[in-house]
Short mmCIF file of C-alpha atoms in Angstrom, two decimals:
data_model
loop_
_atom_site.label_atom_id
_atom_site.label_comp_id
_atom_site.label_asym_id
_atom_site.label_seq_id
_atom_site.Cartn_x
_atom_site.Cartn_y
_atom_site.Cartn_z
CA UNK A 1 -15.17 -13.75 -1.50
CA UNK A 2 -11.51 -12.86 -0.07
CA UNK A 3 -9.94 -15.86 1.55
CA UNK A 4 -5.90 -15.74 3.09
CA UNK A 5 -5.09 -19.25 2.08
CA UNK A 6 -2.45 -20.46 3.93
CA UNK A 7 0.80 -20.87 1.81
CA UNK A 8 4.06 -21.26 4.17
CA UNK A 9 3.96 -22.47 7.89
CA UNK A 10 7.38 -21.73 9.60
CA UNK A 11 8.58 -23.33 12.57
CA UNK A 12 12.14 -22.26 11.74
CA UNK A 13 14.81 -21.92 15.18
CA UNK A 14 16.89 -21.41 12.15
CA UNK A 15 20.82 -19.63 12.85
CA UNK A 16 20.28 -15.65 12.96
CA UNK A 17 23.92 -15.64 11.00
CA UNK A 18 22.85 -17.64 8.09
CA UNK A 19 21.99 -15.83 4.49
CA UNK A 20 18.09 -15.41 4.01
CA UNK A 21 16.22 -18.41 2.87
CA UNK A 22 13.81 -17.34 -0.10
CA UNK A 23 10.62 -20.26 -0.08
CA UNK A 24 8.07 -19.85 -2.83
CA UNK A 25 4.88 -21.55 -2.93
CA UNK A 26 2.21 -21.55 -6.02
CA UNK A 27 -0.86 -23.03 -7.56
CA UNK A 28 -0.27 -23.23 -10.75
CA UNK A 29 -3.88 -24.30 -12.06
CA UNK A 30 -2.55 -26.15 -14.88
CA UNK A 31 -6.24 -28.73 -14.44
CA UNK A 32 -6.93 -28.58 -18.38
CA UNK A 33 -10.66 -29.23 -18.98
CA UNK A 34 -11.51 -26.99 -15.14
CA UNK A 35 -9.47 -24.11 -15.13
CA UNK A 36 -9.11 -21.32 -17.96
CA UNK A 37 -6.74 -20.93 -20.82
CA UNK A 38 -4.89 -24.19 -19.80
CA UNK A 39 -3.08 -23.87 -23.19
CA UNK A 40 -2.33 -20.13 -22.99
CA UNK A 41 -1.12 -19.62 -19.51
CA UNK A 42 0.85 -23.07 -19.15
CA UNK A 43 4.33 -21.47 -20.89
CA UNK A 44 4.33 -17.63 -19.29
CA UNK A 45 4.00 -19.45 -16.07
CA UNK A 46 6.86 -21.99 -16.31
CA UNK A 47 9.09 -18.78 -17.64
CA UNK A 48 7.74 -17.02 -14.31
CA UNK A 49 8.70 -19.75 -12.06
CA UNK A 50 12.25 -19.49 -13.47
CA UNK A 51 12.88 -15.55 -13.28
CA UNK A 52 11.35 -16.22 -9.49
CA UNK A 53 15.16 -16.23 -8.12
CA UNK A 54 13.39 -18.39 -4.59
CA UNK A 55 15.78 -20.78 -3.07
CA UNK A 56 13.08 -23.46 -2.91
CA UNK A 57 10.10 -23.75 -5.03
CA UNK A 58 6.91 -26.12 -3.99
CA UNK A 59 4.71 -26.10 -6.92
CA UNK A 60 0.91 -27.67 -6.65
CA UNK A 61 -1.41 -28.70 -9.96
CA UNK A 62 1.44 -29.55 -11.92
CA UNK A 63 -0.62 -32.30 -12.51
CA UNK A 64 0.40 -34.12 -16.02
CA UNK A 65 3.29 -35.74 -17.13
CA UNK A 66 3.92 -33.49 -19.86
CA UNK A 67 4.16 -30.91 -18.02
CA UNK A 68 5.91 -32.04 -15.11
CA UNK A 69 8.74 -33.20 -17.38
CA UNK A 70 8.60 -29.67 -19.49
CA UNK A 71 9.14 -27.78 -16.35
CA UNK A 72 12.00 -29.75 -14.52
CA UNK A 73 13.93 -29.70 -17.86
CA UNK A 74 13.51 -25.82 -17.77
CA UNK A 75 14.56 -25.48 -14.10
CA UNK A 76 17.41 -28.09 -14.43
CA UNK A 77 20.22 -25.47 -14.24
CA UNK A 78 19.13 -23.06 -11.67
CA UNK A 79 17.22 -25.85 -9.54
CA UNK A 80 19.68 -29.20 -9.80
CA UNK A 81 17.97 -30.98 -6.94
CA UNK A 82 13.84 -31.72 -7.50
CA UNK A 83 11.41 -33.95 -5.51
CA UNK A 84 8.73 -35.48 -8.09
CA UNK A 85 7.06 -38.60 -7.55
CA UNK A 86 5.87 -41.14 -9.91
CA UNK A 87 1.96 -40.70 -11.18
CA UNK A 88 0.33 -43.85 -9.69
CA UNK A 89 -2.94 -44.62 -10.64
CA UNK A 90 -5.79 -45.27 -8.88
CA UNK A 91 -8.71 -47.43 -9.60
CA UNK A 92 -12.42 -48.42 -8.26
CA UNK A 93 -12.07 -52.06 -6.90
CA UNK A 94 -15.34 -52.90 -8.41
CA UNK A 95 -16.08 -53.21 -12.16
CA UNK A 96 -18.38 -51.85 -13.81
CA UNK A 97 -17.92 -48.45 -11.27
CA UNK A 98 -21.75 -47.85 -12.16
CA UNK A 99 -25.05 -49.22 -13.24
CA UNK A 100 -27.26 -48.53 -16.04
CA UNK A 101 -29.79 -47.49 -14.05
CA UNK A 102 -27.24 -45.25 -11.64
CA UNK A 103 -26.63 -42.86 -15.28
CA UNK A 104 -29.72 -43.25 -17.29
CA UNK A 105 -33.71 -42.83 -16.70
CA UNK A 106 -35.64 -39.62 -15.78
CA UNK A 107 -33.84 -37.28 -13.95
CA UNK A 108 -30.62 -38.61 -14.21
CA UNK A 109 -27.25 -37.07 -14.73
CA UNK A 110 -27.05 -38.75 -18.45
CA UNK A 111 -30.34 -36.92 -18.64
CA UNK A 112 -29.15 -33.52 -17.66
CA UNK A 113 -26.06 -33.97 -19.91
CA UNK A 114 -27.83 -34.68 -22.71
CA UNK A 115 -30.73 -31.68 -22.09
CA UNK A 116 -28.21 -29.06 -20.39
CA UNK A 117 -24.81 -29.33 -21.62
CA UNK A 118 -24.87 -31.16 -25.20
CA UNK A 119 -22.63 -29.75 -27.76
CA UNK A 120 -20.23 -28.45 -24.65
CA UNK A 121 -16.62 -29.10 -23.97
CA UNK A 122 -13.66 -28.94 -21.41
CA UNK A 123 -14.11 -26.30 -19.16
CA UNK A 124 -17.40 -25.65 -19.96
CA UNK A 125 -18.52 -28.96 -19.94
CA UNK A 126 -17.57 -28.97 -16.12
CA UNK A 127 -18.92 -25.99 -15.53
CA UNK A 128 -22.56 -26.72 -16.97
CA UNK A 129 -22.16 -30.36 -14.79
CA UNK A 130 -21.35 -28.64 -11.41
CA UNK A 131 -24.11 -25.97 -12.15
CA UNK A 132 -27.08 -26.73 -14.04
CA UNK A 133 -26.98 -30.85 -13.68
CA UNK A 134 -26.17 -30.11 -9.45
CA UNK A 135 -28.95 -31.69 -8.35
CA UNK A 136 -28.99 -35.14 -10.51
CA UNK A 137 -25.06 -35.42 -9.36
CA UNK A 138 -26.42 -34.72 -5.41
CA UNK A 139 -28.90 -37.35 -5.85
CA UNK A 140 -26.50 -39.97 -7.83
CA UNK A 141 -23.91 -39.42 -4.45
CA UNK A 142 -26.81 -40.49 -2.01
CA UNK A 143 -27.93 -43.91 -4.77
CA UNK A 144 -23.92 -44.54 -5.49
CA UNK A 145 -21.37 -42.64 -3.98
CA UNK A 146 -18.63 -44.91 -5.67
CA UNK A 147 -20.15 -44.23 -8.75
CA UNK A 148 -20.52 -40.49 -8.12
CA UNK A 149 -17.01 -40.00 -7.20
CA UNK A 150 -16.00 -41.97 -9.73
CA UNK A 151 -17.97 -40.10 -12.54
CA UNK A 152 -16.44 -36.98 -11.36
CA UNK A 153 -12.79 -38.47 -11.42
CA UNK A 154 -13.43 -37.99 -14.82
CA UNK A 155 -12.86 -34.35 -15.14
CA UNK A 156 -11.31 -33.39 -19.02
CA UNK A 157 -12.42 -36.93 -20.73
CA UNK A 158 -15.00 -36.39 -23.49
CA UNK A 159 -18.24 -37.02 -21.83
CA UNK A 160 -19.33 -40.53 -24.01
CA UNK A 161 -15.74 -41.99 -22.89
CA UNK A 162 -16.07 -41.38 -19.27
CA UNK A 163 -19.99 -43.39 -19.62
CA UNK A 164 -18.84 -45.75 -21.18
CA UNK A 165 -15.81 -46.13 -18.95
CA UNK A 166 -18.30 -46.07 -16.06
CA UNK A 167 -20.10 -48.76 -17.72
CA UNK A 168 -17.69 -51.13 -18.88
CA UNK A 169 -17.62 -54.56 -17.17
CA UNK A 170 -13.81 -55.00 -18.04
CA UNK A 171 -11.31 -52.44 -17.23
CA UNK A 172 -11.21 -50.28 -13.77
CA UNK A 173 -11.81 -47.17 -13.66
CA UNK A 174 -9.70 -43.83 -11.97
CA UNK A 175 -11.17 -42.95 -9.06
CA UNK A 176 -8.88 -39.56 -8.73
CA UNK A 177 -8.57 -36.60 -11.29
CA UNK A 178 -5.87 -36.78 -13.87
CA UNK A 179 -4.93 -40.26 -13.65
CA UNK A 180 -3.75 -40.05 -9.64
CA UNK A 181 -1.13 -37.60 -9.78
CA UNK A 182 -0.82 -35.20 -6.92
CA UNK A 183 0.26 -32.19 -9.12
CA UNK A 184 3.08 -31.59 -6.99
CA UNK A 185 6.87 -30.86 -7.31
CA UNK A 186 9.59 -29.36 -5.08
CA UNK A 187 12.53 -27.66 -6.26
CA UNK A 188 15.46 -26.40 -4.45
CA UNK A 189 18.74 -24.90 -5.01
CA UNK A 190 20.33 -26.33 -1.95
CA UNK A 191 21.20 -30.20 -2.04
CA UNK A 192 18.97 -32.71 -0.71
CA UNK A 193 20.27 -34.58 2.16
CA UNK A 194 20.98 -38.75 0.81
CA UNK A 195 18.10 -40.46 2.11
CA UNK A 196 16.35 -37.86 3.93
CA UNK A 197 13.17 -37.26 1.05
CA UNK A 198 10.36 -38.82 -0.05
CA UNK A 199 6.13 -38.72 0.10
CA UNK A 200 3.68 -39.26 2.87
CA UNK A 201 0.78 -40.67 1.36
CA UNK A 202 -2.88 -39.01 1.88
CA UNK A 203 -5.05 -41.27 -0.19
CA UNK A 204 -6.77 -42.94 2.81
CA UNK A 205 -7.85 -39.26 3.77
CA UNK A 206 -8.67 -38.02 -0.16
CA UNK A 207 -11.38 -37.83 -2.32
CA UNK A 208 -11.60 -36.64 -6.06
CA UNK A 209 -8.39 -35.62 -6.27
CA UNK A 210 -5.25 -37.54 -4.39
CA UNK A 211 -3.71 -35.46 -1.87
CA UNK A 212 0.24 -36.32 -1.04
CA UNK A 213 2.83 -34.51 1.10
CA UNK A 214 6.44 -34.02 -0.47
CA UNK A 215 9.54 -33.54 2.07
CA UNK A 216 13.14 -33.25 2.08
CA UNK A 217 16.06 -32.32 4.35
CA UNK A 218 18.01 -29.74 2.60
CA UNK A 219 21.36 -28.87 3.53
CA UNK A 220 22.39 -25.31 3.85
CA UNK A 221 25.82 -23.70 5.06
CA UNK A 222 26.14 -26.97 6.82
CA UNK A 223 22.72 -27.03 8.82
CA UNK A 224 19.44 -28.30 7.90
CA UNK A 225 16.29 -27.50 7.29
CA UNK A 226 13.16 -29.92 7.13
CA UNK A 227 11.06 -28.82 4.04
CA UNK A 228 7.29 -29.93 3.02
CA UNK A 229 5.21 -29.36 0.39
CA UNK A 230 1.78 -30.08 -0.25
CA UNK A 231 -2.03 -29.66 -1.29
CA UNK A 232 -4.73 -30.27 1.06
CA UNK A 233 -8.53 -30.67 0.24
CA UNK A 234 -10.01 -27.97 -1.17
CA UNK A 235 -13.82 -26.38 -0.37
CA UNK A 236 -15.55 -27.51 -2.93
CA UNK A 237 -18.59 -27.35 -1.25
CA UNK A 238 -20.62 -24.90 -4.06
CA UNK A 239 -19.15 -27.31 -6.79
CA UNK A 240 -19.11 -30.99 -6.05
CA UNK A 241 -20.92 -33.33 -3.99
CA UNK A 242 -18.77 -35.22 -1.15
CA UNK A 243 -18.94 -38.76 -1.68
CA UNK A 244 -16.02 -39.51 0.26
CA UNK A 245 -15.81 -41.35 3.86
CA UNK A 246 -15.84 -38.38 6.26
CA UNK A 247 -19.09 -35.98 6.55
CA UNK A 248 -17.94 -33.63 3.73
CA UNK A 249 -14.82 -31.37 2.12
CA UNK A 250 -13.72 -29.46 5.69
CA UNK A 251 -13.82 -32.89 7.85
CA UNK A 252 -11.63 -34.44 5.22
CA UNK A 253 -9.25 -31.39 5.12
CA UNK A 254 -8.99 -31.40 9.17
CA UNK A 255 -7.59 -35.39 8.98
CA UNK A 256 -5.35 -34.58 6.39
CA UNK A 257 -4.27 -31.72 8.64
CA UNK A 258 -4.36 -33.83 12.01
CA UNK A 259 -2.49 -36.67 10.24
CA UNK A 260 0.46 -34.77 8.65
CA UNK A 261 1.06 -33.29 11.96
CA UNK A 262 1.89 -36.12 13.33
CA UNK A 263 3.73 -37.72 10.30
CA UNK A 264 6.05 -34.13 10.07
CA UNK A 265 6.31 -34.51 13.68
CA UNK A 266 8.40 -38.15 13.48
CA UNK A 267 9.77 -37.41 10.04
CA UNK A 268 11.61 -33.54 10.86
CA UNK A 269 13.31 -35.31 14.11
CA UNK A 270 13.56 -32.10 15.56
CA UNK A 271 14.70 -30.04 12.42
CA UNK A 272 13.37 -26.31 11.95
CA UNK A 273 11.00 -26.74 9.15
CA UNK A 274 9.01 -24.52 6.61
CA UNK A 275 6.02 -26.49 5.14
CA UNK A 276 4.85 -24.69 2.13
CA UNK A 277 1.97 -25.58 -0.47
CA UNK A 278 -1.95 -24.68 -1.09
CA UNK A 279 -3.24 -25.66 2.63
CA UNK A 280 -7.45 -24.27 1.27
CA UNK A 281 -8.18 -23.27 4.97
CA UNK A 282 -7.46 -19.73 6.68
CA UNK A 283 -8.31 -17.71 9.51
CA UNK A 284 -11.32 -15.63 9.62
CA UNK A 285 -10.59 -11.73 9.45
CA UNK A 286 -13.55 -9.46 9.42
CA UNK A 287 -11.82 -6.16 9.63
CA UNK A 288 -9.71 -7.34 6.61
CA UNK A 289 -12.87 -8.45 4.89
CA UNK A 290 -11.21 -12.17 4.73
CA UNK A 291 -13.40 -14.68 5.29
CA UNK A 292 -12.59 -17.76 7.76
CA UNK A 293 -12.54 -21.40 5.54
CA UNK A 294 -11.47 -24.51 7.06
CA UNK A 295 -10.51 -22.71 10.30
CA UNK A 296 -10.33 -25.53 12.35
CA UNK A 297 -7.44 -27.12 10.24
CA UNK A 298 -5.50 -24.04 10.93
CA UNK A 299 -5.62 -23.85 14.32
CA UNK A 300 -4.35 -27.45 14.58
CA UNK A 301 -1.72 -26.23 12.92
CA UNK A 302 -1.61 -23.26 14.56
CA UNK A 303 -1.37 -25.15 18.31
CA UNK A 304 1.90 -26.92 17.07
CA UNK A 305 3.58 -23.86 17.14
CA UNK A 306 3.66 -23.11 13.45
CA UNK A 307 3.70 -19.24 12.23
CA UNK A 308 2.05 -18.16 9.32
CA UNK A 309 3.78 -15.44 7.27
CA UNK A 310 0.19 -14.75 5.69
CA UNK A 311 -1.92 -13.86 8.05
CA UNK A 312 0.55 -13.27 11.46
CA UNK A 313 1.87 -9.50 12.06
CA UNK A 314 -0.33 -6.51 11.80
CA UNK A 315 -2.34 -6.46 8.42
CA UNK A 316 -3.21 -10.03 7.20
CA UNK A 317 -2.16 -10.66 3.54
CA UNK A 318 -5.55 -12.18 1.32
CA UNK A 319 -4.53 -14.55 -1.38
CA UNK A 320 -7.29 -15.72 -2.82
CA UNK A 321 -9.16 -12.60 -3.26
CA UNK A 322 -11.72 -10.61 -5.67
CA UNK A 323 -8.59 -8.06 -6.33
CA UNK A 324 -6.33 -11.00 -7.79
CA UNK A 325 -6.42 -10.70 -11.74
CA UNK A 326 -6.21 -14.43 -11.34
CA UNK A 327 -9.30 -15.03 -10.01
#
């Protein structure tokens, strides 16, 4: 499947005399316990990032602590002005997030585990969940959806902790992957304007994982540019149930889109901006064999004016694609 992801929106009436601006935008993947060779890719990439030379960096799945602090420490000197919020956590309002009955009995998801994916760990663990325990997790979302989107918060915890934690009458539980961070960080060479950065919330639009937006007003040669960064809801269509509030993964994506038009809108006052991050939607291209996803989300983009370096000009660039060693 070949997919141009959207990765930099530019709605720059920036100065024709000023020195080119070099944005980059990546997902680095670090989700340990759903993507591959956490462990082994997590150092090339941070050395990658550095030998990048961009002028701004918006980074997406940067998503623990750890990491977070590894990577600003290694970007201190060439980057001296960063954008990284706090992790806040989330949690179910109701305790215990599921019932006995919701996880156990014929059928069930505890079932599958236990039949499917025993003896399994990490990535695989996930894997054999998503795929060969599908339909117990389908029919858990219709009984519970709390509980289903709650199990599934769970993503890297050993599989008798995250029962358990389900279970528990004390405690609440996460209800977004990797304790409610939103992975991201933004980076930039050029200072930040005093009082002009911060995060626009998305977790009344997010599911599974929380979704934020990151901006700042950089100054550079004594102008300024309006600079986002962020992660959107991803098609997970083929993976996870929706147990969220809208009527599944693209509807959610389109109000995260719709809202954070209007949000950049107040916040840029005007500014030329460049909104960069991992947007999951893209045009549909048939003579470039790229596949429309999310379409709607960028055209409402699209209809603000915004122009897409990917996929504007004469021969659409794919990003997400069968020919990236990545994938």
């Amino acid at each position: 499947m070949n997919r141009c992801l959207l990765l930099i929106f530019l709605c720059l009436a920036f100065f024709a005399d000023a020195q080119a601006l070099e944005l980059l935008t990546y997902n680095l993947g670090l989700a340990n316990g759903f993507v591959d060779n956490y462990e082994e890719r997590r150092l090339p990439l941070f050395q990658q990032i550095k030998n990048s030379n961009a002028d701004v960096l918006c980074l997406q799945e940067l998503w623990a602590e750890e990491d977070r602090q590894a990577l600003s420490l290694e970007l201190a000197t060439l980057y001296p002005h960063h954008l990284l919020t706090p992790i806040e956590r989330i949690t179910s309002d109701r305790s215990p997030a599921c019932q006995y009955s919701n996880l156990f009995g014929e059928g069930s998801i505890v079932t599958c585990m236990r039949s499917r994916c025993d003896g399994k760990s990490g990535r695989d663990f996930t894997a054999c969940i998503i795929g060969d325990c599908k339909l117990p997790l389908e029919s858990l979302k219709v009984r519970n959806p709390h509980c289903a989107s709650a199990l599934m918060a769970q993503v890297g915890t050993h599989p008798l902790v995250a029962i358990l934690k389900l279970l528990l009458p004390f405690g609440k539980i996460d209800l977004y992957i990797y304790g409610g961070s939103n992975g991201l960080a933004l980076f930039s060479k050029y200072p930040i304007k005093i009082g002009s950065s911060g995060m626009v919330s998305l977790r009344d639009y997010s599911t599974l994982s929380r979704r934020d937006f990151l901006y700042s007003v950089l100054e550079i040669e004594g102008k300024e540019l309006f600079v986002g960064c962020t992660h959107l809801t991803a098609n997970l269509t083929d993976s996870a149930p929706y147990a969220g509030k809208f009527t599944g993964w693209e509807q959610e994506n389109l109000k995260q889109s719709e809202y954070l038009l209007t949000k950049i809108e107040e916040l840029s006052q005007g500014r030329p901006q460049a909104i960069m991050g991992d947007f999951n939607f893209s045009p549909g291209v048939p003579n470039q064999g790229i596949e429309a996803n999310f379409e709607k989300s960028f055209l409402a983009f699209k209809a603000k004016g915004y122009v897409d370096p990917m996929s504007d000009g004469a021969k659409p660039s794919c990003t997400f694609c069968k020919s990236n060693s990545l994938n």
